[in-house]
PDB file of C-alpha atoms in Angstrom:
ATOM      1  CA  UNK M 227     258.010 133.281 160.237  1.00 54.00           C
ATOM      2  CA  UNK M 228     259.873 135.658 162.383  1.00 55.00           C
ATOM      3  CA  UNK M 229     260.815 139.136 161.027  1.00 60.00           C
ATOM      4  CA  UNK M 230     263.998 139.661 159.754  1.00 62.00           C
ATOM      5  CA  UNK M 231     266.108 140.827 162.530  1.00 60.00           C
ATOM      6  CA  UNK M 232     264.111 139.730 165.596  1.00 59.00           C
ATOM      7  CA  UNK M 233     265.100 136.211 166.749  1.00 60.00           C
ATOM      8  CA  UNK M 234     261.848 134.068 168.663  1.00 60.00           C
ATOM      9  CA  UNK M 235     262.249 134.575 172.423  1.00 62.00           C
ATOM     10  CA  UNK M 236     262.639 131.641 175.010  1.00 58.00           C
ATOM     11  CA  UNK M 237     260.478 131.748 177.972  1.00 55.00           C
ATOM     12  CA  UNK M 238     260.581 129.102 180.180  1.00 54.00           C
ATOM     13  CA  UNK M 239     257.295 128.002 181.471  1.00 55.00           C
ATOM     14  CA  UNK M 240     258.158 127.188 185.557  1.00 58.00           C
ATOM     15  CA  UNK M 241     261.180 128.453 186.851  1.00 54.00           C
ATOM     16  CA  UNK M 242     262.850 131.886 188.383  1.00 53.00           C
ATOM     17  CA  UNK M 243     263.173 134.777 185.801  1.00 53.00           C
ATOM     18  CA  UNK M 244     265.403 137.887 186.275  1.00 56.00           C
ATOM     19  CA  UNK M 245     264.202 139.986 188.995  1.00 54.00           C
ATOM     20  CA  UNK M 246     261.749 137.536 190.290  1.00 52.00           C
ATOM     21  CA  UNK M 247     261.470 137.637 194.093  1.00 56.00           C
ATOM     22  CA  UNK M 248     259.939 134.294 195.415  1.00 54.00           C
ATOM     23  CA  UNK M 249     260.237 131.081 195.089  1.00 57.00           C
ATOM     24  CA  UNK M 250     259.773 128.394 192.518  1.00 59.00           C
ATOM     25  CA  UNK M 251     255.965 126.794 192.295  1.00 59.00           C
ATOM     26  CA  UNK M 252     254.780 129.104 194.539  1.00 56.00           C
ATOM     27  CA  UNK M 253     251.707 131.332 193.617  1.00 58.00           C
ATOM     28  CA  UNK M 254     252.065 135.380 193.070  1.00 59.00           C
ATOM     29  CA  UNK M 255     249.568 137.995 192.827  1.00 61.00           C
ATOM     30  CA  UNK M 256     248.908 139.201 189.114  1.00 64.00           C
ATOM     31  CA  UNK M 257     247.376 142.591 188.906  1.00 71.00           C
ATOM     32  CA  UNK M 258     244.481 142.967 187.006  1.00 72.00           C
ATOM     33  CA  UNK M 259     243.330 146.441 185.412  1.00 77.00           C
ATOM     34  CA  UNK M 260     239.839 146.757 184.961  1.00 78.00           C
ATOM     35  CA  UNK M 261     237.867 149.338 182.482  1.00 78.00           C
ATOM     36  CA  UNK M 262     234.450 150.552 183.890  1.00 78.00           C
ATOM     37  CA  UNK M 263     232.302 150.871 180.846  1.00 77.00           C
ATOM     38  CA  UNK M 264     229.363 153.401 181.275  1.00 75.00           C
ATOM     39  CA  UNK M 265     226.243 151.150 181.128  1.00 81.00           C
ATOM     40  CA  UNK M 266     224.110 152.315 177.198  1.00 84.00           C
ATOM     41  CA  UNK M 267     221.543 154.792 178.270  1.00 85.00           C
ATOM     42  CA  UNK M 268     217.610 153.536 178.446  1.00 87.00           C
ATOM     43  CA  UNK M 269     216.202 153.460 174.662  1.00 87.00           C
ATOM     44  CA  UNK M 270     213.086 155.445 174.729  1.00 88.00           C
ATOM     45  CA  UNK M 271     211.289 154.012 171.497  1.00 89.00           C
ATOM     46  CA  UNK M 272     209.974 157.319 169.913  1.00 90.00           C
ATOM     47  CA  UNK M 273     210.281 156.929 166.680  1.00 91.00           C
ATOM     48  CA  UNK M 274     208.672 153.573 166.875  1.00 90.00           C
ATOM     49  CA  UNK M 275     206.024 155.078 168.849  1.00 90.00           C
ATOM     50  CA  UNK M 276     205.460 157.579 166.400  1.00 90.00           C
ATOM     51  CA  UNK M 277     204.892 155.070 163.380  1.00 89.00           C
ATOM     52  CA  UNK M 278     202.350 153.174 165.417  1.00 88.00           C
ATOM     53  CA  UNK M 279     200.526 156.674 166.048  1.00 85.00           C
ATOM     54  CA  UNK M 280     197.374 155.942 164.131  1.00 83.00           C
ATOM     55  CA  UNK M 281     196.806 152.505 165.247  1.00 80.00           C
ATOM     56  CA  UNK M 282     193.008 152.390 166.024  1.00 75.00           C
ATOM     57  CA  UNK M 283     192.929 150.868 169.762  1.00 83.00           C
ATOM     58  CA  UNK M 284     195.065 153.467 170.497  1.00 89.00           C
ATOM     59  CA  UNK M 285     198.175 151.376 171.532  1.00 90.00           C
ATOM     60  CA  UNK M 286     200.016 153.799 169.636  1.00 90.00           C
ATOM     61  CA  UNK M 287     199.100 156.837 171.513  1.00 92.00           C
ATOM     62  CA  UNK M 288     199.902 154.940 174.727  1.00 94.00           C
ATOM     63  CA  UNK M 289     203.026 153.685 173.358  1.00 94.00           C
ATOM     64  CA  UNK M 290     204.078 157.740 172.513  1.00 94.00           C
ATOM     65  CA  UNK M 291     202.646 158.612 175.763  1.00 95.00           C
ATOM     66  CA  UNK M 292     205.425 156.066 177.817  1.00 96.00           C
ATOM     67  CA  UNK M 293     208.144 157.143 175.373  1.00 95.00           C
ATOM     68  CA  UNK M 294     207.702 160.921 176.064  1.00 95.00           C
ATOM     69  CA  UNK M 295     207.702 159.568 179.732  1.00 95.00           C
ATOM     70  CA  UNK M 296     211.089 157.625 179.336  1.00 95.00           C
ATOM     71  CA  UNK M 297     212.421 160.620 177.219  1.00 94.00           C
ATOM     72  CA  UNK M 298     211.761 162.934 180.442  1.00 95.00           C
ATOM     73  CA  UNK M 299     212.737 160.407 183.068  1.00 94.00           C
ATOM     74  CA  UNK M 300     215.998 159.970 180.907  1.00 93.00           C
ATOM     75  CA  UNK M 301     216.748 163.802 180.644  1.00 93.00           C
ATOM     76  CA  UNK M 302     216.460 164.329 185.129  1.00 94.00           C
ATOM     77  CA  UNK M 303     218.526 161.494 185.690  1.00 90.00           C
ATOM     78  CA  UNK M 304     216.193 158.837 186.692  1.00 92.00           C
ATOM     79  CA  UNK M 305     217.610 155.613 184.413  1.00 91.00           C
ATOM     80  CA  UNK M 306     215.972 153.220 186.333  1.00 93.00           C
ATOM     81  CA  UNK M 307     212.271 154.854 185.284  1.00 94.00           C
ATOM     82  CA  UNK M 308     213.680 155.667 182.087  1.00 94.00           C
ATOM     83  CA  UNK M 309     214.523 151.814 181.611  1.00 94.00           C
ATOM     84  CA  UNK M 310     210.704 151.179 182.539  1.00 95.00           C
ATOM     85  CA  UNK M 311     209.093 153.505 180.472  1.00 95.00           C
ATOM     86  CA  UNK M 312     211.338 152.970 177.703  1.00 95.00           C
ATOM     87  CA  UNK M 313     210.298 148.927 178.333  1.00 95.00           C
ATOM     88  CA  UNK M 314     206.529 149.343 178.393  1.00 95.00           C
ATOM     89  CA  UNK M 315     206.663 151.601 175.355  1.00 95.00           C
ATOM     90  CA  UNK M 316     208.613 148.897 173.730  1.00 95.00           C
ATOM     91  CA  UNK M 317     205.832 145.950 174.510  1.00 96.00           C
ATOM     92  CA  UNK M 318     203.275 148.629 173.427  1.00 94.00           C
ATOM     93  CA  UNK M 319     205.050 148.710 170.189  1.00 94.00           C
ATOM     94  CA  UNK M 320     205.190 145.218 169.632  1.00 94.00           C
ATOM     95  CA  UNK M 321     201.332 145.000 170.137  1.00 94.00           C
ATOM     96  CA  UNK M 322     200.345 147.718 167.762  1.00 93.00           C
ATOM     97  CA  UNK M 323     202.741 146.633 165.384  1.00 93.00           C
ATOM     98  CA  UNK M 324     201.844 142.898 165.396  1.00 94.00           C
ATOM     99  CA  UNK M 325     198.135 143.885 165.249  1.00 93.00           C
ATOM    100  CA  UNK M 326     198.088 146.354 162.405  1.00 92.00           C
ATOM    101  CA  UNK M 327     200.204 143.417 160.587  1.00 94.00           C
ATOM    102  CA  UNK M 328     197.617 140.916 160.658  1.00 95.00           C
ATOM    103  CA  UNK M 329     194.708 143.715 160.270  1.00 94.00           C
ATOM    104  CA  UNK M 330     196.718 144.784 156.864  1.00 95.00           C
ATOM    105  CA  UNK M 331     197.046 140.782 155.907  1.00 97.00           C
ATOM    106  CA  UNK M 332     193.090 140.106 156.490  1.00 97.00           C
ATOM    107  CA  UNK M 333     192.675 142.944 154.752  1.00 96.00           C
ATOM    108  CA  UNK M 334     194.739 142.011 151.799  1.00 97.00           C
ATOM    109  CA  UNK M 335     192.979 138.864 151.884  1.00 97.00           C
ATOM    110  CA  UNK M 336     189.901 140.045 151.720  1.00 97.00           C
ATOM    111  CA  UNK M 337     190.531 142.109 149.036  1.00 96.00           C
ATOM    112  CA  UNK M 338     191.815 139.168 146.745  1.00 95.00           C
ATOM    113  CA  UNK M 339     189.252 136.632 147.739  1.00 94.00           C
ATOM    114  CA  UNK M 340     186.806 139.223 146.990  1.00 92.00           C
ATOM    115  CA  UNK M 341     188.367 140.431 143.609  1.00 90.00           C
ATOM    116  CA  UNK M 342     188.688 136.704 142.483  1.00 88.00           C
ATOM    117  CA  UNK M 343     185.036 135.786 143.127  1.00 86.00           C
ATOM    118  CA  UNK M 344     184.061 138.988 141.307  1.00 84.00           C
ATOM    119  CA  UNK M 345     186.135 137.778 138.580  1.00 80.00           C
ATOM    120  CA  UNK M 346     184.681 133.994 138.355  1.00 77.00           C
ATOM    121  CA  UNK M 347     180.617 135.726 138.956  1.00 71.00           C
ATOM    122  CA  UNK M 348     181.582 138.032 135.563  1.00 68.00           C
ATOM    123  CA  UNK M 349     183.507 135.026 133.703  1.00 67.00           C
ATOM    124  CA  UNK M 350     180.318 132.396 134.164  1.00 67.00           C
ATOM    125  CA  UNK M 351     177.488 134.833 134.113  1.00 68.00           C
ATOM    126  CA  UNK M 352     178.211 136.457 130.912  1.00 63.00           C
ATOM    127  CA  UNK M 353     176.491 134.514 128.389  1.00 62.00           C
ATOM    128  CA  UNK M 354     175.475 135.953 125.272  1.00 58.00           C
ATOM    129  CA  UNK M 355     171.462 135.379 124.779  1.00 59.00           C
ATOM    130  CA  UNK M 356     171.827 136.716 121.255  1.00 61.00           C
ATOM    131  CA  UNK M 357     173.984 134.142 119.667  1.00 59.00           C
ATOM    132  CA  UNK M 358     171.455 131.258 117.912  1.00 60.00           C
ATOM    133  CA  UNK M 359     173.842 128.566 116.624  1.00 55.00           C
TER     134      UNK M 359
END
């Protein structure tokens, strides 16, 4: 278990160590080093915003509107109206994405319901009058 050469260490758990100034039981400070992470910069969406371009209500032009917004608010320094822009863009998003998903699905459905009925008109209306059996 232990690497050849290294035998396990014994640490008591209570108790003085070497160079330990204090006494037993009694608390001591523990220093603590803490890493500032930089917080992630404010997503601005524009790619998004550019797929949901063409959406008829125009959600998609408002969406690349607030992301070019967020985009510039990012580049002077403003996060916090980066982070807003970048959020409404986002919602916008959502809403031209859900809607041109269920426009393309009634659509589609459409489309088959149509094609089938066309199919069942052509399959029972074509008799042929000239047969005399």
């Amino acid at each position: 278990m232990y690497p050849a050469g290294y035998p396990p260490e014994n640490i008591p758990l209570q108790g003085r160590y070497p160079g330990f100034q204090g006494h037993p039981g009694v608390s001591t400070v523990v220093q603590y080093t803490s890493v500032s992470v930089p917080p992630e910069p404010p997503r601005d969406h524009i790619i998004w915003s550019l797929c949901c371009f063409l959406h008829p209500f125009g959600l998609g032009l408002a969406a690349f509107i607030y992301s070019i917004k967020a985009r510039d608010r990012k580049v002077v320094g403003d996060m916090e109206g980066a982070r807003r822009y970048g959020s409404t863009a986002r919602r916008l998003n959502i809403s031209a994405t859900v809607l041109a998903s269920i426009m393309f699905l009634i659509c589609l459905i459409i489309t088959i319901t149509v094609s089938v009925q066309n199919n069942n008109y052509y399959y029972y209306n074509s008799y042929d009058y000239r047969y005399r059996g």
